[in-house]
PDB file of C-alpha atoms in Angstrom:
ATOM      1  CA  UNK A 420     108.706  89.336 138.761  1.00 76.00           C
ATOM      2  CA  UNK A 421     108.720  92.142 140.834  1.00 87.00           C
ATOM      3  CA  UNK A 422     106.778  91.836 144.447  1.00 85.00           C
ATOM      4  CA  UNK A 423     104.273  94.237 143.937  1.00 85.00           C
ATOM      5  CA  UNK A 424     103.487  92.994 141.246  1.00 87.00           C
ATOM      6  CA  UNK A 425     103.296  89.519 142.068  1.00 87.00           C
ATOM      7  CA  UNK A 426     101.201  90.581 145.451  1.00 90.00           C
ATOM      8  CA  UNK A 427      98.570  92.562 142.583  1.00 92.00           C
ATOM      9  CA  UNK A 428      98.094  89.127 140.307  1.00 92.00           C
ATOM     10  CA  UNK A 429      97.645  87.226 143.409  1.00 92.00           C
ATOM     11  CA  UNK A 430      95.524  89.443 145.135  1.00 92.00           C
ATOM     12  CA  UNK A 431      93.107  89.600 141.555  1.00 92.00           C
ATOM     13  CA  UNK A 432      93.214  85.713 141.469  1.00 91.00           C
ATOM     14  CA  UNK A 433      92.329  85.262 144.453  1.00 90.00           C
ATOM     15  CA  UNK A 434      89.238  87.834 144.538  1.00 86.00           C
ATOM     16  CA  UNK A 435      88.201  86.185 140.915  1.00 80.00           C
ATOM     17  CA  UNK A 436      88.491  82.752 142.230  1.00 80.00           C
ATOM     18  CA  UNK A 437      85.969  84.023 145.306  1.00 76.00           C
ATOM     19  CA  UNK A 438      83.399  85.816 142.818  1.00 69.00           C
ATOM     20  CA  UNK A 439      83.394  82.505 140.669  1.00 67.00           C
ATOM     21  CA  UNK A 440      82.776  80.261 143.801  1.00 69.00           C
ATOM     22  CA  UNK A 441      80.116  82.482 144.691  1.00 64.00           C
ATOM     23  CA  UNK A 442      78.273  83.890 142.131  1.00 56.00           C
ATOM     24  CA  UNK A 443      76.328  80.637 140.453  1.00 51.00           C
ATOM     25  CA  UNK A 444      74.999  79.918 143.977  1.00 55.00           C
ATOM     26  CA  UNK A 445      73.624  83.209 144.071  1.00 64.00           C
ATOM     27  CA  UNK A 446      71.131  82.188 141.515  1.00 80.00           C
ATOM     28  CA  UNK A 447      67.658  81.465 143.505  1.00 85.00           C
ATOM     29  CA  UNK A 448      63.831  80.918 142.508  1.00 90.00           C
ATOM     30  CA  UNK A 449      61.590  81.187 145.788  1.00 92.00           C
ATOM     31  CA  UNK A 450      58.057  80.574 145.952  1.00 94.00           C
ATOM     32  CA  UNK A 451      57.145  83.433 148.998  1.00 94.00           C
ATOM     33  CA  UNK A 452      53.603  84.553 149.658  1.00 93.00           C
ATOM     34  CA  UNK A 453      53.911  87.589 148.086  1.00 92.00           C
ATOM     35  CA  UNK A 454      55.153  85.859 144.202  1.00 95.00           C
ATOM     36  CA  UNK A 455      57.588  84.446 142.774  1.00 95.00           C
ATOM     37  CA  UNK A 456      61.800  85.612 143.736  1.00 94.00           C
ATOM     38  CA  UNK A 457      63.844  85.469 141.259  1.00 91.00           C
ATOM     39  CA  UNK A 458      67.537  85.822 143.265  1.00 85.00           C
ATOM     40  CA  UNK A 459      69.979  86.561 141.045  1.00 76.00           C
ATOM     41  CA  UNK A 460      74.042  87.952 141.926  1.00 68.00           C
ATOM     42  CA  UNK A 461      73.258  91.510 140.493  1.00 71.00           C
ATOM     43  CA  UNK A 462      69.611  91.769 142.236  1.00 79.00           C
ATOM     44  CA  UNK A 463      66.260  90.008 143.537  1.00 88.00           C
ATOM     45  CA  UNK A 464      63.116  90.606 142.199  1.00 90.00           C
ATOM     46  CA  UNK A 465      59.369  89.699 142.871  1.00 95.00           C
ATOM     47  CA  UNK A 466      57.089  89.062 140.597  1.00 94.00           C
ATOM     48  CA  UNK A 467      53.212  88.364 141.848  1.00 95.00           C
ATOM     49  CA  UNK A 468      51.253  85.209 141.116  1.00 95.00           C
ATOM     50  CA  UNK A 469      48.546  86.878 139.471  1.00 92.00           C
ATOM     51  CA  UNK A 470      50.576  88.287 137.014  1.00 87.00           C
ATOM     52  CA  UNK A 471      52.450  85.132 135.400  1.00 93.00           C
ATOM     53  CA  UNK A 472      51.814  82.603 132.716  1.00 95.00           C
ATOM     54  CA  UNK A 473      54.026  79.970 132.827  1.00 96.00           C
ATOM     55  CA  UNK A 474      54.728  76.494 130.858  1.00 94.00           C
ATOM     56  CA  UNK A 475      57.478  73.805 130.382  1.00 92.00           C
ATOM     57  CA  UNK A 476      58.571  74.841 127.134  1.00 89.00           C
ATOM     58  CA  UNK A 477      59.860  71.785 124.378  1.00 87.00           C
ATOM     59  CA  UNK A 478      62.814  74.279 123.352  1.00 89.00           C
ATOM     60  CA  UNK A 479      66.288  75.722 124.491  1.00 92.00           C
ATOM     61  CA  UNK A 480      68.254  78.321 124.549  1.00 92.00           C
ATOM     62  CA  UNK A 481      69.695  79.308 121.312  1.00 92.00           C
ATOM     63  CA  UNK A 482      72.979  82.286 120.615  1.00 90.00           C
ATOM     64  CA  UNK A 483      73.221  84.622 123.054  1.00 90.00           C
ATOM     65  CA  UNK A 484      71.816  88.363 121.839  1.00 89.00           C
ATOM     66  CA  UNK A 485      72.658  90.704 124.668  1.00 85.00           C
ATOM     67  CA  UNK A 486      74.017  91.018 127.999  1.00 77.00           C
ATOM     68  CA  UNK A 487      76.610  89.949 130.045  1.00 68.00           C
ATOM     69  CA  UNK A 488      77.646  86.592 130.993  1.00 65.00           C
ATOM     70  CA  UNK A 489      78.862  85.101 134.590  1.00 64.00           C
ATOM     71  CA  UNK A 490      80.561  81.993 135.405  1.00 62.00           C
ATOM     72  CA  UNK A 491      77.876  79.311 136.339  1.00 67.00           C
ATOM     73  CA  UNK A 492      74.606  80.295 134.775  1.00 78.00           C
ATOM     74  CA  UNK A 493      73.386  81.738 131.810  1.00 86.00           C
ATOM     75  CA  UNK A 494      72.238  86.007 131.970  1.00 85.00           C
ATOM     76  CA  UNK A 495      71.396  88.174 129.084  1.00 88.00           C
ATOM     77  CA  UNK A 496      68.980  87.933 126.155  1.00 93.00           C
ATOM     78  CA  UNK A 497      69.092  84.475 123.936  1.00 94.00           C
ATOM     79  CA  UNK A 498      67.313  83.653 120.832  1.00 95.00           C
ATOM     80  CA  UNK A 499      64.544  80.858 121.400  1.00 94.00           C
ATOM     81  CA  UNK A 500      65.227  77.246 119.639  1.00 94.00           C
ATOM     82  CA  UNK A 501      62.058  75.860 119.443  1.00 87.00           C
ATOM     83  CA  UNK A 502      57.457  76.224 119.875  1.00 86.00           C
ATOM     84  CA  UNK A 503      56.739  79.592 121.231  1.00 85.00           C
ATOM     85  CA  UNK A 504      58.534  83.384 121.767  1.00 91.00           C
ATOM     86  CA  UNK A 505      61.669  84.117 119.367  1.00 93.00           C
ATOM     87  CA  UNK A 506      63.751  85.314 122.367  1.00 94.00           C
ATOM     88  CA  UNK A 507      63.784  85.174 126.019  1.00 95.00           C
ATOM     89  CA  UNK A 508      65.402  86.875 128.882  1.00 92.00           C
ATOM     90  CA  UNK A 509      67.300  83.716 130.795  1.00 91.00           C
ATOM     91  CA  UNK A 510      67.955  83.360 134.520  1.00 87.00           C
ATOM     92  CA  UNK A 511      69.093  80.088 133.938  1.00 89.00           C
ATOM     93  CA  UNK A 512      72.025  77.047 135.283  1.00 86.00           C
ATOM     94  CA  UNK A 513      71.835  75.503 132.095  1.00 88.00           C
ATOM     95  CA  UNK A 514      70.338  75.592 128.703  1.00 90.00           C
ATOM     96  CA  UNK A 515      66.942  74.024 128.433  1.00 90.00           C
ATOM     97  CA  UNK A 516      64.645  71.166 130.714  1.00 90.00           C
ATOM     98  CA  UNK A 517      63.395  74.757 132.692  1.00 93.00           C
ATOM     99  CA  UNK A 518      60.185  76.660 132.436  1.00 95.00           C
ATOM    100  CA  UNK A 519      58.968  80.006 130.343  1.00 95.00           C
ATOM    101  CA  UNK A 520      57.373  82.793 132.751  1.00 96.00           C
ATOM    102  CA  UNK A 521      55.540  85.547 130.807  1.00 95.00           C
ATOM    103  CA  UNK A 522      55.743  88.787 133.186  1.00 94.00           C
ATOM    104  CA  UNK A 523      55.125  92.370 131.544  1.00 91.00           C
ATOM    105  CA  UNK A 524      55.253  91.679 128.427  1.00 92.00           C
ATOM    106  CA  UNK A 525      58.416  89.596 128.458  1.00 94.00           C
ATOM    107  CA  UNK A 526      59.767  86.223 128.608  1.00 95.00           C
ATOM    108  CA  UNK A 527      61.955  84.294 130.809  1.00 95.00           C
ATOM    109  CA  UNK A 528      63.678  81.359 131.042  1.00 95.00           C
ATOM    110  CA  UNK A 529      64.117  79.614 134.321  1.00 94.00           C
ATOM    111  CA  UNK A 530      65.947  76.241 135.679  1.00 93.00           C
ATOM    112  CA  UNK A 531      64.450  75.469 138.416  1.00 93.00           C
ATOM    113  CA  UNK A 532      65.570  71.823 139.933  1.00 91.00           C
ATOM    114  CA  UNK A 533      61.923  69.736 139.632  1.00 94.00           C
ATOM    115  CA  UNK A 534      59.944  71.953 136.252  1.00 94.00           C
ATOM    116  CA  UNK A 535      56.683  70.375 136.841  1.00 94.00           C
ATOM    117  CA  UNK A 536      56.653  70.416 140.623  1.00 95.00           C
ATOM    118  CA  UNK A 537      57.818  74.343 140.241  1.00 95.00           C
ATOM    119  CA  UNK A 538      54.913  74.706 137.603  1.00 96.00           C
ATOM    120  CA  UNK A 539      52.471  72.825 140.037  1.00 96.00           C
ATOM    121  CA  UNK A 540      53.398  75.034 142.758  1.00 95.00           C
ATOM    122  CA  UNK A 541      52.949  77.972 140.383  1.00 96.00           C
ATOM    123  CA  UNK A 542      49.336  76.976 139.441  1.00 95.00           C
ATOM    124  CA  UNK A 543      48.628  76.326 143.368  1.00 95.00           C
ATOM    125  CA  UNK A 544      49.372  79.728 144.538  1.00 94.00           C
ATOM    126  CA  UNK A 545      47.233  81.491 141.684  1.00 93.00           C
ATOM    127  CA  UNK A 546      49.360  81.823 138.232  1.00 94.00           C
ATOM    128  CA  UNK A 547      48.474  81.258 135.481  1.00 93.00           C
ATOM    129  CA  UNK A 548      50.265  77.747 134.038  1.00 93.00           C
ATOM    130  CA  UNK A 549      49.347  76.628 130.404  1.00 89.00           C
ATOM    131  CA  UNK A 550      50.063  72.328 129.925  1.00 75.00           C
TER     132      UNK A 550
END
């Protein structure tokens, strides 16, 4: 193989190796004063307490509908499997055990680490959390 070449591939490994270390640790959830962050590789947004409804949902994410995937967590628009909305937006590590946040109109699917101690904290600082 020529070295030129060979210096390109391992020059593109190496920076794909680095983006897939880096990028599922980029996904955050934050409980801040001014709502909930939502940390994600591509952005960070914040949505405000009084704003959400939010519930630990019995389903899971079903096929994938739109969007783009990364290494680590699941991104994009997802059919729901199971009681409640027919799709959701995910910003999720995995594919159910998470919660549901209603925002604008739309629904997303979060992982965070503890559900119902993220859902208690949710109800504390003024959103609106359905049992």
């Amino acid at each position: 193989m020529p070295l030129p070449l060979h210096l390109f591939l391992t020059l593109l490994a190496t920076v794909l190796a680095v983006f897939f270390l880096i990028a599922p640790r980029r996904l955050r959830y934050a409980l801040t004063s001014e709502g909930l962050q939502v940390s994600r590789l591509s952005s960070t947004v914040i949505w405000p307490y009084a704003g959400l409804r939010a519930s630990a949902p019995s389903g899971r994410l079903g096929l994938k509908v739109g969007g783009t995937g990364m290494a680590g967590y699941y991104t994009g628009n997802y059919q729901w499997r199971g009681e409640g909305p027919k799709h959701v937006q995910a910003v999720a590590s995995r594919l159910d055990r998470g919660v549901l946040i209603d925002h604008d109109g739309r629904t997303y699917f979060l992982t965070p680490a503890d559900p119902a101690g993220f859902l208690q904290q949710l109800r504390q600082r003024g959103a609106g959390v359905m049992d």
